[in-house]
Amino acid sequence: MRLRIKSFCSRLCRLPAGKLAPVLLAALLLTGCGGSGGDSLRIGFALYTQDDTFISTVAQNLEWMVREAERETGKTITLFIADGRSSQATQLDQVDRFLARGCDVLLVNIVDRTAAAVLADKAEAEGVPLIFFNRQPVREDIQRWDRIYYVGASAQESGALQGRLVLDAWREDREALDRNGDGVLQYVMLEGEPGHQDSLLRTEYSVKALTDAGVEVEKLGNETANWNRAQASARTAQWLGEFGDRIEVIFANNDDMALGAIDALGDTPRSRWPLIVGVDATAPAQEAVEAGQLYGTVHNDGRGQARAMLDMALALCAEEDPAEAVDLVDGHYVWLPYRQVTRENLAELQREQEETGPA
Ligand code: GAL
Ligand code: CA
């Protein structure tokens, strides 16, 4: 495959304000990555929204790794970041601009996964490899061209691991968890965006881990809070008003929503708190685990996702087989493992994170 040399990138695509550091990483050169001899690489990086804690973590890690790769390889790597602001139309325009500006590879956290075919066809028409991440398009869309990839983690696995955290707590100290002593686990579920595979599968498999193990459960309520802390706080406040101490467990499809539930509990004496679990192991969630507010979470490896995407981008740019750089499944997929995090093993995760990068 030959990556094309595109027009000179005269200015940066829109950079997200605030959270992300400026990312003009070096002077732009007229040569594209253009094969193994190329000494520059332009990466177009499109986020569904910058206003998402986990996605910001992936972005921060990628920026950090790009700088490190520049030092190590001597290549000029330019990272263009675009914030889709939850609009697929906006994101399609941003991708068009990446292509017009000569990006050699596209990394896309798609807003609406049903739009993946349009993006895939654009990328193929321009001969520019496309790596989707975090929001998984259907297999047919990934298979439209052999230079389309997906980097992510199994939603089902994260749900099952979250459920097992609760199962362990139930087995270890059932009396503490089954506060009304009826032998049934009463729970509420804070769900991510409707239709997102992580929302659907985490919701299903977290509870399934308990029922498969023979634990009887009763759902008191479930609501979407769109991955969002403030929305989750509002939903939880309603439930606390409605069900009070009957809630024994709060499942949250991600940590931001778990933190929203914690916000809603406010001054309630800790002895009356339900058990709360999240997914992601973001920095604020780690603090909540440390403080004993969040019982546990499931580490979503944003750093691993960033690493895999950059390694693939560098390999593609050097006309190497990306399967040499990452563990490629079915020619298209890179799967990062999830893992459980509680107070017991938090320090281990933190040590690893300190050694390998930011946040
Ligand atoms: C999930 C993550 C959520 C949110 C979502 C966005 O994997 O757990 O916190 O970032 O992706 O697509
Ligand atoms: Ca009970």
mmCIF file of C-alpha atoms and ligand atoms in Angstrom:
data_model
loop_
_atom_site.group_PDB
_atom_site.id
_atom_site.type_symbol
_atom_site.label_atom_id
_atom_site.label_comp_id
_atom_site.label_asym_id
_atom_site.label_seq_id
_atom_site.Cartn_x
_atom_site.Cartn_y
_atom_site.Cartn_z
ATOM 1 C CA MET A 1 0.000 0.000 0.000
ATOM 2 C CA ARG A 2 1.202 3.461 -0.804
ATOM 3 C CA LEU A 3 0.119 6.275 1.459
ATOM 4 C CA ARG A 4 -0.414 9.381 -0.543
ATOM 5 C CA ILE A 5 1.382 12.659 -0.206
ATOM 6 C CA LYS A 6 -1.281 15.239 0.348
ATOM 7 C CA SER A 7 -1.460 18.978 0.118
ATOM 8 C CA PHE A 8 0.503 21.060 2.565
ATOM 9 C CA CYS A 9 -1.289 21.402 5.907
ATOM 10 C CA SER A 10 -1.241 25.135 6.388
ATOM 11 C CA ARG A 11 -3.081 25.315 9.657
ATOM 12 C CA LEU A 12 -4.265 23.102 12.406
ATOM 13 C CA CYS A 13 -7.709 21.628 12.457
ATOM 14 C CA ARG A 14 -9.842 22.860 15.297
ATOM 15 C CA LEU A 15 -8.148 22.012 18.558
ATOM 16 C CA PRO A 16 -10.232 21.290 21.606
ATOM 17 C CA ALA A 17 -10.100 24.116 24.069
ATOM 18 C CA GLY A 18 -9.398 23.567 27.718
ATOM 19 C CA LYS A 19 -8.682 20.016 28.692
ATOM 20 C CA LEU A 20 -6.180 19.000 26.046
ATOM 21 C CA ALA A 21 -2.771 20.562 25.757
ATOM 22 C CA PRO A 22 -1.809 22.224 22.468
ATOM 23 C CA VAL A 23 -0.637 19.594 20.057
ATOM 24 C CA LEU A 24 1.344 21.172 17.269
ATOM 25 C CA LEU A 25 4.168 18.774 17.668
ATOM 26 C CA ALA A 26 6.605 19.977 15.065
ATOM 27 C CA ALA A 27 6.946 22.083 11.969
ATOM 28 C CA LEU A 28 5.015 20.663 9.054
ATOM 29 C CA LEU A 29 7.035 19.279 6.191
ATOM 30 C CA LEU A 30 6.114 19.090 2.540
ATOM 31 C CA THR A 31 6.824 15.391 2.369
ATOM 32 C CA GLY A 32 4.063 13.033 3.508
ATOM 33 C CA CYS A 33 4.786 9.783 5.270
ATOM 34 C CA GLY A 34 4.857 8.307 1.736
ATOM 35 C CA GLY A 35 6.313 4.925 2.577
ATOM 36 C CA SER A 36 9.285 3.672 4.493
ATOM 37 C CA GLY A 37 11.480 6.591 3.482
ATOM 38 C CA GLY A 38 8.941 9.151 4.742
ATOM 39 C CA ASP A 39 9.950 11.138 7.757
ATOM 40 C CA SER A 40 6.650 12.727 8.659
ATOM 41 C CA LEU A 41 3.262 11.455 9.634
ATOM 42 C CA ARG A 42 -0.017 13.317 9.880
ATOM 43 C CA ILE A 43 -2.698 11.801 12.056
ATOM 44 C CA GLY A 44 -6.325 12.951 12.055
ATOM 45 C CA PHE A 45 -7.892 12.145 15.411
ATOM 46 C CA ALA A 46 -11.668 12.605 15.691
ATOM 47 C CA LEU A 47 -13.435 12.356 19.058
ATOM 48 C CA TYR A 48 -17.215 11.912 19.420
ATOM 49 C CA THR A 49 -16.975 14.591 22.070
ATOM 50 C CA GLN A 50 -14.104 15.993 24.014
ATOM 51 C CA ASP A 51 -16.429 16.384 26.970
ATOM 52 C CA ASP A 52 -16.061 12.777 28.138
ATOM 53 C CA THR A 53 -13.613 11.814 30.845
ATOM 54 C CA PHE A 54 -12.534 8.475 29.429
ATOM 55 C CA ILE A 55 -12.158 9.770 25.882
ATOM 56 C CA SER A 56 -10.061 12.696 27.159
ATOM 57 C CA THR A 57 -7.802 10.160 28.814
ATOM 58 C CA VAL A 58 -7.263 8.372 25.508
ATOM 59 C CA ALA A 59 -6.493 11.733 23.869
ATOM 60 C CA GLN A 60 -4.034 12.818 26.558
ATOM 61 C CA ASN A 61 -2.232 9.515 26.342
ATOM 62 C CA LEU A 62 -2.025 9.689 22.576
ATOM 63 C CA GLU A 63 -0.577 13.204 22.681
ATOM 64 C CA TRP A 64 2.004 12.081 25.188
ATOM 65 C CA MET A 65 2.958 9.006 23.159
ATOM 66 C CA VAL A 66 3.192 10.991 19.933
ATOM 67 C CA ARG A 67 5.758 13.298 21.504
ATOM 68 C CA GLU A 68 7.678 10.309 22.798
ATOM 69 C CA ALA A 69 7.552 8.618 19.366
ATOM 70 C CA GLU A 70 8.880 11.765 17.725
ATOM 71 C CA ARG A 71 11.865 11.732 20.035
ATOM 72 C CA GLU A 72 12.457 8.042 19.492
ATOM 73 C CA THR A 73 11.954 7.799 15.726
ATOM 74 C CA GLY A 74 13.125 11.247 14.602
ATOM 75 C CA LYS A 75 9.904 11.481 12.568
ATOM 76 C CA THR A 76 7.779 14.590 12.511
ATOM 77 C CA ILE A 77 4.363 13.535 13.729
ATOM 78 C CA THR A 78 1.503 15.988 13.579
ATOM 79 C CA LEU A 79 -1.657 15.181 15.478
ATOM 80 C CA PHE A 80 -4.817 16.996 14.434
ATOM 81 C CA ILE A 81 -7.586 16.693 17.009
ATOM 82 C CA ALA A 82 -11.245 17.379 16.268
ATOM 83 C CA ASP A 83 -14.096 17.490 18.778
ATOM 84 C CA GLY A 84 -17.270 16.125 17.153
ATOM 85 C CA ARG A 85 -19.475 17.698 19.833
ATOM 86 C CA SER A 86 -21.792 14.685 19.601
ATOM 87 C CA SER A 87 -22.821 15.552 16.047
ATOM 88 C CA GLN A 88 -22.193 13.053 13.260
ATOM 89 C CA ALA A 89 -22.577 15.768 10.612
ATOM 90 C CA THR A 90 -19.863 17.834 12.333
ATOM 91 C CA GLN A 91 -17.594 14.821 12.532
ATOM 92 C CA LEU A 92 -18.016 13.981 8.845
ATOM 93 C CA ASP A 93 -16.955 17.544 7.972
ATOM 94 C CA GLN A 94 -13.960 17.199 10.258
ATOM 95 C CA VAL A 95 -12.904 13.976 8.570
ATOM 96 C CA ASP A 96 -13.263 15.645 5.150
ATOM 97 C CA ARG A 97 -10.947 18.362 6.394
ATOM 98 C CA PHE A 98 -8.433 15.827 7.676
ATOM 99 C CA LEU A 99 -8.391 14.232 4.227
ATOM 100 C CA ALA A 100 -8.103 17.568 2.447
ATOM 101 C CA ARG A 101 -5.180 18.452 4.675
ATOM 102 C CA GLY A 102 -3.264 15.355 3.807
ATOM 103 C CA CYS A 103 -3.668 13.189 6.881
ATOM 104 C CA ASP A 104 -1.969 9.833 6.371
ATOM 105 C CA VAL A 105 -4.139 7.926 8.820
ATOM 106 C CA LEU A 106 -7.483 8.557 10.524
ATOM 107 C CA LEU A 107 -8.356 7.589 14.106
ATOM 108 C CA VAL A 108 -12.089 7.909 14.624
ATOM 109 C CA ASN A 109 -14.210 7.654 17.752
ATOM 110 C CA ILE A 110 -17.430 7.677 15.763
ATOM 111 C CA VAL A 111 -20.434 9.656 17.026
ATOM 112 C CA ASP A 112 -23.059 7.415 15.468
ATOM 113 C CA ARG A 113 -21.832 3.969 14.597
ATOM 114 C CA THR A 114 -24.435 3.553 11.877
ATOM 115 C CA ALA A 115 -22.495 6.189 9.907
ATOM 116 C CA ALA A 116 -19.358 4.043 9.742
ATOM 117 C CA ALA A 117 -19.888 2.908 6.142
ATOM 118 C CA VAL A 118 -19.794 6.501 4.887
ATOM 119 C CA LEU A 119 -16.481 7.097 6.634
ATOM 120 C CA ALA A 120 -15.069 3.775 5.496
ATOM 121 C CA ASP A 121 -15.868 4.570 1.867
ATOM 122 C CA LYS A 122 -14.327 8.033 2.094
ATOM 123 C CA ALA A 123 -11.142 6.577 3.558
ATOM 124 C CA GLU A 124 -10.936 3.886 0.913
ATOM 125 C CA ALA A 125 -11.544 6.359 -1.918
ATOM 126 C CA GLU A 126 -8.601 8.427 -0.648
ATOM 127 C CA GLY A 127 -6.417 5.422 0.158
ATOM 128 C CA VAL A 128 -6.072 6.541 3.776
ATOM 129 C CA PRO A 129 -6.216 3.833 6.475
ATOM 130 C CA LEU A 130 -8.942 4.274 9.081
ATOM 131 C CA ILE A 131 -8.827 3.066 12.676
ATOM 132 C CA PHE A 132 -12.100 3.276 14.598
ATOM 133 C CA PHE A 133 -11.827 3.118 18.356
ATOM 134 C CA ASN A 134 -14.011 2.892 21.482
ATOM 135 C CA ARG A 135 -17.365 2.975 19.624
ATOM 136 C CA GLN A 136 -17.576 -0.186 17.612
ATOM 137 C CA PRO A 137 -19.064 -0.227 14.100
ATOM 138 C CA VAL A 138 -20.703 -3.421 12.868
ATOM 139 C CA ARG A 139 -18.467 -6.067 11.324
ATOM 140 C CA GLU A 140 -19.686 -5.491 7.750
ATOM 141 C CA ASP A 141 -18.536 -1.870 7.938
ATOM 142 C CA ILE A 142 -15.129 -2.808 9.316
ATOM 143 C CA GLN A 143 -14.742 -5.342 6.526
ATOM 144 C CA ARG A 144 -15.530 -2.901 3.714
ATOM 145 C CA TRP A 145 -11.823 -2.423 3.076
ATOM 146 C CA ASP A 146 -8.694 -4.211 4.303
ATOM 147 C CA ARG A 147 -7.269 -0.982 5.751
ATOM 148 C CA ILE A 148 -10.092 -0.455 8.217
ATOM 149 C CA TYR A 149 -9.532 -1.441 11.826
ATOM 150 C CA TYR A 150 -11.140 -1.304 15.236
ATOM 151 C CA VAL A 151 -9.298 -0.793 18.521
ATOM 152 C CA GLY A 152 -11.355 -1.317 21.648
ATOM 153 C CA ALA A 153 -12.358 -3.624 24.447
ATOM 154 C CA SER A 154 -15.117 -6.176 24.857
ATOM 155 C CA ALA A 155 -18.192 -4.539 26.355
ATOM 156 C CA GLN A 156 -19.475 -7.901 27.484
ATOM 157 C CA GLU A 157 -16.269 -8.568 29.413
ATOM 158 C CA SER A 158 -16.516 -5.256 31.278
ATOM 159 C CA GLY A 159 -20.095 -6.017 32.295
ATOM 160 C CA ALA A 160 -19.200 -9.489 33.502
ATOM 161 C CA LEU A 161 -16.226 -8.217 35.511
ATOM 162 C CA GLN A 162 -18.352 -5.507 37.100
ATOM 163 C CA GLY A 163 -21.002 -8.075 38.029
ATOM 164 C CA ARG A 164 -18.358 -10.304 39.551
ATOM 165 C CA LEU A 165 -17.151 -7.475 41.774
ATOM 166 C CA VAL A 166 -20.635 -7.363 43.259
ATOM 167 C CA LEU A 167 -20.839 -11.144 43.391
ATOM 168 C CA ASP A 168 -17.613 -11.271 45.408
ATOM 169 C CA ALA A 169 -18.963 -8.663 47.824
ATOM 170 C CA TRP A 170 -22.206 -10.648 48.156
ATOM 171 C CA ARG A 171 -20.312 -13.825 48.910
ATOM 172 C CA GLU A 172 -17.873 -12.180 51.290
ATOM 173 C CA ASP A 173 -20.317 -10.226 53.399
ATOM 174 C CA ARG A 174 -23.865 -10.958 52.408
ATOM 175 C CA GLU A 175 -25.359 -9.477 55.535
ATOM 176 C CA ALA A 176 -23.814 -6.107 54.854
ATOM 177 C CA LEU A 177 -25.047 -6.081 51.278
ATOM 178 C CA ASP A 178 -28.504 -7.575 51.734
ATOM 179 C CA ARG A 179 -29.603 -4.820 54.024
ATOM 180 C CA ASN A 180 -33.254 -5.794 54.234
ATOM 181 C CA GLY A 181 -32.259 -9.438 54.735
ATOM 182 C CA ASP A 182 -34.664 -10.820 52.122
ATOM 183 C CA GLY A 183 -31.969 -12.819 50.306
ATOM 184 C CA VAL A 184 -32.538 -10.777 47.157
ATOM 185 C CA LEU A 185 -30.202 -8.106 45.815
ATOM 186 C CA GLN A 186 -32.090 -4.883 45.074
ATOM 187 C CA TYR A 187 -30.343 -2.654 42.540
ATOM 188 C CA VAL A 188 -30.627 0.333 40.256
ATOM 189 C CA MET A 189 -28.791 0.701 36.930
ATOM 190 C CA LEU A 190 -27.340 3.942 35.562
ATOM 191 C CA GLU A 191 -27.012 3.420 31.836
ATOM 192 C CA GLY A 192 -24.772 5.103 29.258
ATOM 193 C CA GLU A 193 -25.999 6.406 25.903
ATOM 194 C CA PRO A 194 -28.948 4.438 24.559
ATOM 195 C CA GLY A 195 -27.910 2.087 21.746
ATOM 196 C CA HIS A 196 -24.189 2.189 22.631
ATOM 197 C CA GLN A 197 -22.853 -1.355 22.821
ATOM 198 C CA ASP A 198 -21.082 -0.584 26.100
ATOM 199 C CA SER A 199 -24.388 0.506 27.659
ATOM 200 C CA LEU A 200 -26.346 -2.454 26.393
ATOM 201 C CA LEU A 201 -23.813 -5.162 27.171
ATOM 202 C CA ARG A 202 -22.602 -3.798 30.511
ATOM 203 C CA THR A 203 -26.219 -3.533 31.648
ATOM 204 C CA GLU A 204 -26.921 -7.090 30.606
ATOM 205 C CA TYR A 205 -23.738 -8.876 31.633
ATOM 206 C CA SER A 206 -23.248 -7.210 35.014
ATOM 207 C CA VAL A 207 -26.551 -8.590 36.236
ATOM 208 C CA LYS A 208 -26.046 -11.886 34.422
ATOM 209 C CA ALA A 209 -22.857 -12.532 36.411
ATOM 210 C CA LEU A 210 -25.027 -12.540 39.539
ATOM 211 C CA THR A 211 -27.993 -14.475 38.235
ATOM 212 C CA ASP A 212 -25.706 -17.076 36.618
ATOM 213 C CA ALA A 213 -24.205 -17.613 40.055
ATOM 214 C CA GLY A 214 -27.665 -18.156 41.497
ATOM 215 C CA VAL A 215 -28.119 -14.774 43.161
ATOM 216 C CA GLU A 216 -31.665 -13.519 43.044
ATOM 217 C CA VAL A 217 -31.906 -9.885 41.995
ATOM 218 C CA GLU A 218 -34.614 -7.247 41.885
ATOM 219 C CA LYS A 219 -34.313 -4.214 39.642
ATOM 220 C CA LEU A 220 -35.778 -1.152 41.324
ATOM 221 C CA GLY A 221 -34.979 1.209 38.469
ATOM 222 C CA ASN A 222 -32.911 1.813 35.358
ATOM 223 C CA GLU A 223 -32.373 5.077 33.510
ATOM 224 C CA THR A 224 -29.989 6.442 30.960
ATOM 225 C CA ALA A 225 -27.666 9.163 32.195
ATOM 226 C CA ASN A 226 -25.637 9.305 28.932
ATOM 227 C CA TRP A 227 -22.253 8.621 30.575
ATOM 228 C CA ASN A 228 -22.732 11.906 32.405
ATOM 229 C CA ARG A 229 -22.036 12.703 36.042
ATOM 230 C CA ALA A 230 -24.629 15.449 36.516
ATOM 231 C CA GLN A 231 -27.391 13.443 34.859
ATOM 232 C CA ALA A 232 -26.516 10.423 36.990
ATOM 233 C CA SER A 233 -26.628 12.516 40.125
ATOM 234 C CA ALA A 234 -30.125 13.743 39.243
ATOM 235 C CA ARG A 235 -31.406 10.204 38.516
ATOM 236 C CA THR A 236 -29.916 8.841 41.725
ATOM 237 C CA ALA A 237 -31.409 11.657 43.789
ATOM 238 C CA GLN A 238 -34.824 10.686 42.412
ATOM 239 C CA TRP A 239 -34.289 7.027 43.255
ATOM 240 C CA LEU A 240 -33.070 7.841 46.738
ATOM 241 C CA GLY A 241 -36.282 9.794 47.263
ATOM 242 C CA GLU A 242 -38.362 6.936 45.889
ATOM 243 C CA PHE A 243 -36.632 3.861 47.306
ATOM 244 C CA GLY A 244 -34.399 5.189 50.099
ATOM 245 C CA ASP A 245 -32.481 2.458 51.897
ATOM 246 C CA ARG A 246 -34.015 -0.285 49.761
ATOM 247 C CA ILE A 247 -31.293 0.276 47.149
ATOM 248 C CA GLU A 248 -28.514 -2.186 47.919
ATOM 249 C CA VAL A 249 -26.368 -1.759 44.822
ATOM 250 C CA ILE A 250 -25.920 0.994 42.255
ATOM 251 C CA PHE A 251 -24.510 -0.283 38.982
ATOM 252 C CA ALA A 252 -23.164 2.463 36.740
ATOM 253 C CA ASN A 253 -22.139 1.714 33.150
ATOM 254 C CA ASN A 254 -19.164 4.059 33.670
ATOM 255 C CA ASP A 255 -17.286 5.851 36.425
ATOM 256 C CA ASP A 256 -18.554 9.341 35.691
ATOM 257 C CA MET A 257 -22.070 8.126 36.399
ATOM 258 C CA ALA A 258 -20.909 6.262 39.528
ATOM 259 C CA LEU A 259 -19.393 9.534 40.718
ATOM 260 C CA GLY A 260 -22.740 11.223 40.006
ATOM 261 C CA ALA A 261 -24.409 8.678 42.285
ATOM 262 C CA ILE A 262 -21.827 9.459 44.966
ATOM 263 C CA ASP A 263 -22.586 13.175 44.550
ATOM 264 C CA ALA A 264 -26.272 12.455 45.119
ATOM 265 C CA LEU A 265 -25.552 10.562 48.327
ATOM 266 C CA GLY A 266 -23.923 13.696 49.685
ATOM 267 C CA ASP A 267 -24.071 13.769 53.472
ATOM 268 C CA THR A 268 -25.926 10.489 53.888
ATOM 269 C CA PRO A 269 -24.027 8.596 56.599
ATOM 270 C CA ARG A 270 -21.696 6.077 54.970
ATOM 271 C CA SER A 271 -23.318 3.168 56.825
ATOM 272 C CA ARG A 272 -26.456 3.812 54.749
ATOM 273 C CA TRP A 273 -24.736 3.956 51.350
ATOM 274 C CA PRO A 274 -25.490 1.276 48.798
ATOM 275 C CA LEU A 275 -22.543 -0.480 47.185
ATOM 276 C CA ILE A 276 -21.506 1.416 44.039
ATOM 277 C CA VAL A 277 -19.585 0.074 41.055
ATOM 278 C CA GLY A 278 -18.402 1.721 37.831
ATOM 279 C CA VAL A 279 -16.284 1.068 34.757
ATOM 280 C CA ASP A 280 -13.179 2.890 33.413
ATOM 281 C CA ALA A 281 -10.902 3.470 36.448
ATOM 282 C CA THR A 282 -10.557 7.158 35.577
ATOM 283 C CA ALA A 283 -8.387 9.280 37.863
ATOM 284 C CA PRO A 284 -11.316 10.702 39.917
ATOM 285 C CA ALA A 285 -12.809 7.218 40.216
ATOM 286 C CA GLN A 286 -9.508 5.917 41.537
ATOM 287 C CA GLU A 287 -9.661 8.586 44.218
ATOM 288 C CA ALA A 288 -13.187 7.502 45.098
ATOM 289 C CA VAL A 289 -12.031 3.881 45.373
ATOM 290 C CA GLU A 290 -9.216 4.998 47.633
ATOM 291 C CA ALA A 291 -11.665 6.965 49.771
ATOM 292 C CA GLY A 292 -13.933 3.923 50.057
ATOM 293 C CA GLN A 293 -16.845 5.659 48.302
ATOM 294 C CA LEU A 294 -16.686 3.593 45.137
ATOM 295 C CA TYR A 295 -16.518 -0.109 45.925
ATOM 296 C CA GLY A 296 -14.857 -1.015 42.668
ATOM 297 C CA THR A 297 -14.477 -0.325 38.987
ATOM 298 C CA VAL A 298 -13.254 -2.057 35.843
ATOM 299 C CA HIS A 299 -10.182 -0.611 34.209
ATOM 300 C CA ASN A 300 -10.827 0.436 30.619
ATOM 301 C CA ASP A 301 -7.406 0.603 29.032
ATOM 302 C CA GLY A 302 -7.442 3.978 27.284
ATOM 303 C CA ARG A 303 -3.676 4.063 27.348
ATOM 304 C CA GLY A 304 -3.509 0.672 25.649
ATOM 305 C CA GLN A 305 -5.935 1.896 23.002
ATOM 306 C CA ALA A 306 -3.786 4.967 22.323
ATOM 307 C CA ARG A 307 -0.640 2.815 22.172
ATOM 308 C CA ALA A 308 -2.195 0.349 19.737
ATOM 309 C CA MET A 309 -3.441 3.115 17.441
ATOM 310 C CA LEU A 310 -0.102 4.879 17.328
ATOM 311 C CA ASP A 311 1.831 1.674 16.742
ATOM 312 C CA MET A 312 -0.522 0.789 13.899
ATOM 313 C CA ALA A 313 -0.267 4.282 12.419
ATOM 314 C CA LEU A 314 3.531 4.102 12.449
ATOM 315 C CA ALA A 315 3.523 0.636 10.891
ATOM 316 C CA LEU A 316 1.057 1.632 8.168
ATOM 317 C CA CYS A 317 3.117 4.703 7.457
ATOM 318 C CA ALA A 318 6.245 2.602 7.067
ATOM 319 C CA GLU A 319 4.350 0.253 4.739
ATOM 320 C CA GLU A 320 4.707 -2.518 7.267
ATOM 321 C CA ASP A 321 2.045 -5.010 8.153
ATOM 322 C CA PRO A 322 0.232 -3.636 11.248
ATOM 323 C CA ALA A 323 -0.063 -7.232 12.463
ATOM 324 C CA GLU A 324 3.675 -6.995 13.192
ATOM 325 C CA ALA A 325 3.069 -4.039 15.493
ATOM 326 C CA VAL A 326 -0.077 -5.119 17.337
ATOM 327 C CA ASP A 327 -2.019 -8.239 18.072
ATOM 328 C CA LEU A 328 -4.479 -8.133 15.182
ATOM 329 C CA VAL A 329 -7.499 -10.418 15.353
ATOM 330 C CA ASP A 330 -9.296 -11.369 12.108
ATOM 331 C CA GLY A 331 -7.087 -8.891 10.261
ATOM 332 C CA HIS A 332 -9.054 -5.923 11.621
ATOM 333 C CA TYR A 333 -9.430 -5.929 15.408
ATOM 334 C CA VAL A 334 -7.258 -5.056 18.399
ATOM 335 C CA TRP A 335 -8.833 -6.025 21.732
ATOM 336 C CA LEU A 336 -7.545 -4.568 25.000
ATOM 337 C CA PRO A 337 -8.341 -6.498 28.174
ATOM 338 C CA TYR A 338 -10.406 -5.057 31.019
ATOM 339 C CA ARG A 339 -9.519 -5.695 34.626
ATOM 340 C CA GLN A 340 -11.162 -5.277 37.993
ATOM 341 C CA VAL A 341 -9.987 -2.560 40.361
ATOM 342 C CA THR A 342 -10.777 -2.396 44.069
ATOM 343 C CA ARG A 343 -9.041 -0.903 47.055
ATOM 344 C CA GLU A 344 -6.983 -4.076 47.265
ATOM 345 C CA ASN A 345 -5.180 -3.782 43.935
ATOM 346 C CA LEU A 346 -5.506 -0.068 43.175
ATOM 347 C CA ALA A 347 -1.906 0.694 44.140
ATOM 348 C CA GLU A 348 -0.668 -1.822 41.586
ATOM 349 C CA LEU A 349 -2.563 -0.098 38.762
ATOM 350 C CA GLN A 350 -1.358 3.305 39.906
ATOM 351 C CA ARG A 351 2.268 2.170 39.960
ATOM 352 C CA GLU A 352 1.957 0.864 36.408
ATOM 353 C CA GLN A 353 0.345 4.082 35.248
ATOM 354 C CA GLU A 354 3.061 6.234 36.795
ATOM 355 C CA GLU A 355 5.686 4.256 34.963
ATOM 356 C CA THR A 356 4.096 4.455 31.533
ATOM 357 C CA GLY A 357 2.574 7.884 31.011
ATOM 358 C CA PRO A 358 0.160 10.605 32.073
ATOM 359 C CA ALA A 359 -3.221 10.347 33.851
HETATM 360 C C1 GAL B 1 -17.033 3.778 27.173
HETATM 361 C C2 GAL B 1 -16.574 4.417 28.468
HETATM 362 C C3 GAL B 1 -17.475 5.580 28.797
HETATM 363 C C4 GAL B 1 -17.542 6.536 27.617
HETATM 364 C C5 GAL B 1 -17.928 5.794 26.347
HETATM 365 C C6 GAL B 1 -17.897 6.734 25.162
HETATM 366 O O1 GAL B 1 -16.157 2.737 26.827
HETATM 367 O O2 GAL B 1 -16.632 3.471 29.493
HETATM 368 O O3 GAL B 1 -17.005 6.249 29.942
HETATM 369 O O4 GAL B 1 -16.280 7.116 27.462
HETATM 370 O O5 GAL B 1 -17.037 4.717 26.131
HETATM 371 O O6 GAL B 1 -18.090 6.051 23.965
HETATM 372 CA CA CA B 2 -32.160 -7.407 49.717
#
